[in-house]
Coordinates of C-alpha atoms and ligand atoms in Angstrom, one line a residue:
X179 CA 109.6 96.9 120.2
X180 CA 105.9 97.3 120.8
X181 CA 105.1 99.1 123.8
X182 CA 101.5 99.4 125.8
X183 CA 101.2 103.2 124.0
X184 CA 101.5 101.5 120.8
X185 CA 98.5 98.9 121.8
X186 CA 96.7 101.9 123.5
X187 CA 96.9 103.7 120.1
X188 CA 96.1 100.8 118.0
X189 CA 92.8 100.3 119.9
X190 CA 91.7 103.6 120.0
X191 CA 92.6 104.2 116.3
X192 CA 92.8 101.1 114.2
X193 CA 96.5 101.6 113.5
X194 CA 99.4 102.0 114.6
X195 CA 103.0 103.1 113.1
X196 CA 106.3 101.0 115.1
X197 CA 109.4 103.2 113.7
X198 CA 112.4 101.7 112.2
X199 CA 111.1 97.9 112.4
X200 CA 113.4 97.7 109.6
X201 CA 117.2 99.0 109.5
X202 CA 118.4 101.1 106.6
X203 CA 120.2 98.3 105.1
X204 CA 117.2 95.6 105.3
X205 CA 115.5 98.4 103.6
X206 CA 117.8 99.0 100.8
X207 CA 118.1 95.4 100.5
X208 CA 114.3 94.8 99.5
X209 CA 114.3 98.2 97.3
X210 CA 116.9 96.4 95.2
X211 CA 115.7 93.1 95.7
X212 CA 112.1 94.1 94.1
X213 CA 113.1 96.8 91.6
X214 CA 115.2 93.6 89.7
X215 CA 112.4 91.7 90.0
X216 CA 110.7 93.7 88.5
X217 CA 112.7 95.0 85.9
X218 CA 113.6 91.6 84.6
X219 CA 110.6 89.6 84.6
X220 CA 106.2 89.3 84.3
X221 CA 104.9 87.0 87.3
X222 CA 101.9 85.8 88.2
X223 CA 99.5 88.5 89.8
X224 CA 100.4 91.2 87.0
X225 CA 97.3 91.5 86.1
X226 CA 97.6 94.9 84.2
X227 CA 100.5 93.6 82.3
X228 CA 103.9 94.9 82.5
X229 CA 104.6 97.9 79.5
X230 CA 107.7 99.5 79.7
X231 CA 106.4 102.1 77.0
X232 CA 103.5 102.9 78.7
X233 CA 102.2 106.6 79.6
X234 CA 100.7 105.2 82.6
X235 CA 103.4 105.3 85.4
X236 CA 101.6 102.1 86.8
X237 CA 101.9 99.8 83.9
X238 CA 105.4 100.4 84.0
X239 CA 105.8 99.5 87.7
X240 CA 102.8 97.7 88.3
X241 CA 102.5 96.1 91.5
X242 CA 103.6 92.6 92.7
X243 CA 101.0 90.1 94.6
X244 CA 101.7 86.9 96.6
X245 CA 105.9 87.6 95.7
X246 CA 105.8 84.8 98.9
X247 CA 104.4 81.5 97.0
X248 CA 107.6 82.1 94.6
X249 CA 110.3 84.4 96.3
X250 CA 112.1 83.0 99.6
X251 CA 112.9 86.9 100.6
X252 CA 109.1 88.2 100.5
X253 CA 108.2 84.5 101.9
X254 CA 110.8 85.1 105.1
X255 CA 110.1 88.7 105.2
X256 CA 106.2 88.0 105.7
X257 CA 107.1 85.6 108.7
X258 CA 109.6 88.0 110.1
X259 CA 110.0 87.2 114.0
X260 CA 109.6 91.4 114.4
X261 CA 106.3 91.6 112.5
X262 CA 105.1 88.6 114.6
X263 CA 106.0 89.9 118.1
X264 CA 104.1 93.3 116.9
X265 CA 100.9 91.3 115.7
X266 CA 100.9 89.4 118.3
X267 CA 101.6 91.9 120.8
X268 CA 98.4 93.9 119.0
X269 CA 95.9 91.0 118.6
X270 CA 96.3 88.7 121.4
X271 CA 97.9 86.0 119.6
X272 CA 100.0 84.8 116.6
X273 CA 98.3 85.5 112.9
X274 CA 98.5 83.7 109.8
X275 CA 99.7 85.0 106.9
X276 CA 97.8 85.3 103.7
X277 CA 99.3 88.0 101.5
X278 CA 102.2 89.9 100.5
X279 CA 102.0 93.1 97.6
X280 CA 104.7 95.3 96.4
X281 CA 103.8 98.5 95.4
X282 CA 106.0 100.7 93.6
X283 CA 103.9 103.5 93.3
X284 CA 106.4 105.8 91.1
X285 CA 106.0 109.6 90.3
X286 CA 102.5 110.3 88.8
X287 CA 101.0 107.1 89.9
X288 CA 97.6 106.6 91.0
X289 CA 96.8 105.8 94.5
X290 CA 94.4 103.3 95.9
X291 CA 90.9 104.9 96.5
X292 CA 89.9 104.4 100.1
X293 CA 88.6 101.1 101.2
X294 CA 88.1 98.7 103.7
X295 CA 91.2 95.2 103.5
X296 CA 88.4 92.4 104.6
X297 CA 85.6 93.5 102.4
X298 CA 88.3 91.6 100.1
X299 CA 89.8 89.3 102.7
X300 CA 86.4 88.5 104.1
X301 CA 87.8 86.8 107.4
X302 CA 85.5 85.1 109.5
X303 CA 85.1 85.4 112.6
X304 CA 87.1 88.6 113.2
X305 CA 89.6 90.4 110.6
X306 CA 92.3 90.8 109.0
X307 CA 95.9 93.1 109.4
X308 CA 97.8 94.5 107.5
X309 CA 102.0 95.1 107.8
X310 CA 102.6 98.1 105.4
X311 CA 106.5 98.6 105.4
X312 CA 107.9 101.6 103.9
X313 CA 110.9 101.3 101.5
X314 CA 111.0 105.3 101.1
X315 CA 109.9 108.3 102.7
X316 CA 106.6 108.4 102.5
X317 CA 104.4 112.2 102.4
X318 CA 101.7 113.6 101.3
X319 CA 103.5 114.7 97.6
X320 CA 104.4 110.8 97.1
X321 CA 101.2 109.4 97.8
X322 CA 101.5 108.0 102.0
X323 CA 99.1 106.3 103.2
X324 CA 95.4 107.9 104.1
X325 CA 93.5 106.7 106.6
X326 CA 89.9 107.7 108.6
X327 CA 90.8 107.3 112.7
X328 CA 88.8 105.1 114.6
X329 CA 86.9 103.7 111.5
X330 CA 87.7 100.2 112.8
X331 CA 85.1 99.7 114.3
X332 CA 82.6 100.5 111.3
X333 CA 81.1 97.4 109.5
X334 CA 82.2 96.5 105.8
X335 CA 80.6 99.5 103.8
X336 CA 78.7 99.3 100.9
X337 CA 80.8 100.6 97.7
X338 CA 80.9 103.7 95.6
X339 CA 82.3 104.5 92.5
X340 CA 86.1 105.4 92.8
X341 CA 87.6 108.2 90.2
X342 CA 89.3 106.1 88.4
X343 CA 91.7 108.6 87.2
X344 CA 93.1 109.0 90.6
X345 CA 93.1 105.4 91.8
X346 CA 93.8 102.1 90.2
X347 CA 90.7 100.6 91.9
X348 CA 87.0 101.5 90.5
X349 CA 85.5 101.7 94.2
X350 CA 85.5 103.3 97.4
X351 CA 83.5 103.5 100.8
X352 CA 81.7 106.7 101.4
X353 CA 82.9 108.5 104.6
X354 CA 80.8 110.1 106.8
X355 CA 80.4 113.7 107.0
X356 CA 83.2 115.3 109.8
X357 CA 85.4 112.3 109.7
X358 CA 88.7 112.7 109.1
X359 CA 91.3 111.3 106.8
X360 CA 94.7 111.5 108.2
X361 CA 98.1 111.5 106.3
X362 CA 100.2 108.7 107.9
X363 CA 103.9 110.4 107.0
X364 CA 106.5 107.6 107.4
X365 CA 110.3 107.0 107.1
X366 CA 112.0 104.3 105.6
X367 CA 112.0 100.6 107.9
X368 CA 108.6 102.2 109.2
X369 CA 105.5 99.6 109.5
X370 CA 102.0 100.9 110.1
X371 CA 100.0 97.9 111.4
X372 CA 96.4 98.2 110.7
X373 CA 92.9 96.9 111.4
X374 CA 90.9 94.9 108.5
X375 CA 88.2 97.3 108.7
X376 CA 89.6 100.5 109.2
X377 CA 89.2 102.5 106.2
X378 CA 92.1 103.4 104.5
X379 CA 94.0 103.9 100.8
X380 CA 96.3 106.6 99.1
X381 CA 95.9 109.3 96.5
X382 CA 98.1 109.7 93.8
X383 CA 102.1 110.4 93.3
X384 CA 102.3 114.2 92.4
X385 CA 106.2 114.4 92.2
X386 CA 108.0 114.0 89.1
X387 CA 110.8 111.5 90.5
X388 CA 110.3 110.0 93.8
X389 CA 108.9 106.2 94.5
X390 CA 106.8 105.4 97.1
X391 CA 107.5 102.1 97.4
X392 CA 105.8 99.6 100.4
X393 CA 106.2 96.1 101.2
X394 CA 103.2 95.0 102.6
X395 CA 101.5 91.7 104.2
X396 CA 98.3 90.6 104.8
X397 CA 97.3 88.4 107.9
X398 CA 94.0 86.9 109.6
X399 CA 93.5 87.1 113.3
X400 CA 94.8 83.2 115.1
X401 CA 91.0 82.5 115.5
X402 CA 89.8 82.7 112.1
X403 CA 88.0 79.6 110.2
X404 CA 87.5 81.0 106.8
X405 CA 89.0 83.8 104.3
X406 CA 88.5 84.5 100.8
X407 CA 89.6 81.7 98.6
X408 CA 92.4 84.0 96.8
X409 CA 94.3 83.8 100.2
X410 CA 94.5 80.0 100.7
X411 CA 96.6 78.5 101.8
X412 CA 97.1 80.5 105.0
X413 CA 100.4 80.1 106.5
X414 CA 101.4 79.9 110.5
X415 CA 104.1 82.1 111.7
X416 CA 106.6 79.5 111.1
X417 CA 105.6 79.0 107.1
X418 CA 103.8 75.9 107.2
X419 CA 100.4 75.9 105.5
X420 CA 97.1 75.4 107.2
X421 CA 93.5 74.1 106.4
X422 CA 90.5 76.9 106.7
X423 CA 87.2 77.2 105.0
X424 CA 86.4 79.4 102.1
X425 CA 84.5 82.4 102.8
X426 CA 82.1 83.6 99.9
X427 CA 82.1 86.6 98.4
X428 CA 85.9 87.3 98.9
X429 CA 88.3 88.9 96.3
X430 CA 91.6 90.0 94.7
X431 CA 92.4 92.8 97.3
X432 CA 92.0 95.8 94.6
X433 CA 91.0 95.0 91.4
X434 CA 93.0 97.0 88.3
X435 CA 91.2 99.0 86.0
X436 CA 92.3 101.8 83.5
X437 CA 92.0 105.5 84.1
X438 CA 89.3 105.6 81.6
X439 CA 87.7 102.1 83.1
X440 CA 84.2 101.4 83.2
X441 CA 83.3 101.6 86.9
X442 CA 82.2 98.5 88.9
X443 CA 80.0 99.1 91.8
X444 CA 80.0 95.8 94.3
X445 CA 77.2 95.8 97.2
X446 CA 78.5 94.5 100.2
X447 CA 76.0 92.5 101.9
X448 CA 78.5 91.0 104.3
X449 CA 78.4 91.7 107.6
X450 CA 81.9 91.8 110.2
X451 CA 81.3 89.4 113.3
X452 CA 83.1 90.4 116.4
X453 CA 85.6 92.4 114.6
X454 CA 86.9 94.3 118.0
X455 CA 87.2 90.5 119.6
X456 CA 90.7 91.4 120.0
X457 CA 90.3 94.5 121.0
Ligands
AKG190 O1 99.7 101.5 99.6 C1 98.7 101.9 99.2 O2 98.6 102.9 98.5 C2 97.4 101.2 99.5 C3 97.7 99.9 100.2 C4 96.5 99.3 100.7 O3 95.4 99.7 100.5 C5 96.7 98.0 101.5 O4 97.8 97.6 101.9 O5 95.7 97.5 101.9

């Protein structure tokens, strides 16, 4: 499934996209799976709340967080044997597995203002990846994914103040003048695997009645000894939990706030060891 272009492109980039990971009938699958979930029931992780009435497209499809310490589906789909062989293929050796979000992202949803995954994850030594799976065609009108090429191998910025009324998170990284943010346009079973520093995030849904809906996992490089404490326990590639130290400073990848929410601006004083180890 992964080829050497794929890990020539990954290293050059900070991401790569595998095509049809997923068949179309796994995919329908989880688009069912979650959109009962989530029509039937608050878990832990909703944050936001869940308010069916509500103007704001994303308090009536908020999105789902760690579905894996309750859910058997999101626990075997974050361990899937393909997403391994891809990781592993990418980094040099298995992961662990620390996170799983589903986003639901309907029409006139804000996106995710652009950021960096381990100035949350804050992995040590090395980074994290992410496995973003898309459950529906994912553009430029829906909201895809954005990301700035090559910036894996920039440190863990210092934050901005996000526009609020375009994303759902109060900060962002500022990007150099001349770089480029690239539309990652994906179908369905799709999964873009990507770096833990490369900057990345989405802007918002303009259509009136598509979902741009992603299952997505988090993972740590093999050779990491501590991560954020929201993402213990980390989990081998088989499920079984293991022991690593807390990192400081780590946090709730993407932290809610309202459109008209005060902003937040976090200093990052923390500084990536090794991050292309693997690399
Ligand atoms: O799906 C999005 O809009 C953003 C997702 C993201 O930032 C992530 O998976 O780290």
């Amino acid at each position: 499934m992964l080829t050497a272009e794929h890990k020539h492109f990954y290293d050059q980039n900070g991401y790569v996209i595998v095509k049809h990971v997923f068949g179309a009938d796994e995919v329908a699958f989880y688009r069912d799976h979650y959109m009962r979930l989530r029509a039937t029931g608050t878990y832990p992780g909703d944050d936001a709340g869940v308010d069916i009435g509500s103007a704001d497209p994303l308090k009536r499809y908020p999105r789902m967080i760690h579905m894996h310490r309750w859910d058997d589906t999101s626990l075997n789909w974050m361990i899937d044997r393909r997403l391994n062989a891809c990781m592993t293929g990418l980094l040099g050796r298995e992961p662990y597995a620390v996170q799983t979000m589903l986003y639901f992202k309907p029409a006139g949803a804000r996106g995710q203002a652009l950021h960096q995954d381990n100035y949350y994850l804050r992995v040590q030594p090395g980074t994290c990846m992410a496995a973003w799976l898309a459950l529906d065609s994912c553009d430029e009108a829906n909201g895809c994914l954005q990301v700035v090429p090559g910036s894996h191998t920039w440190p863990i910025l210092c934050t901005t103040q996000a526009d609020t009324t375009r994303s759902f998170t109060s900060v962002t990284v500022p990007i150099p003048p001349g770089a480029e943010t690239r539309p990652i346009i994906m179908d369905p079973g799709d999964v873009m695997f990507f770096n833990g520093s490369l900057v990345h995030g989405s802007f918002p849904n303009t259509t009136t009645d598509r979902f741009r809906r992603s299952l997505i996992g988090h993972y740590i490089q093999g050779d990491a000894e501590q991560v954020g404490r929201w993402y213990h326990p980390a989990l081998r590639m088989d499920g079984t939990p293991l022991e690593l130290d807390v990192s400081p400073g780590g946090m709730q990848c993407g932290v809610w706030v309202e459109q008209d929410g005060q902003p937040e601006i976090e200093v990052s004083g923390f500084v990536v060891v090794d991050s292309n180890a693997k690399e």
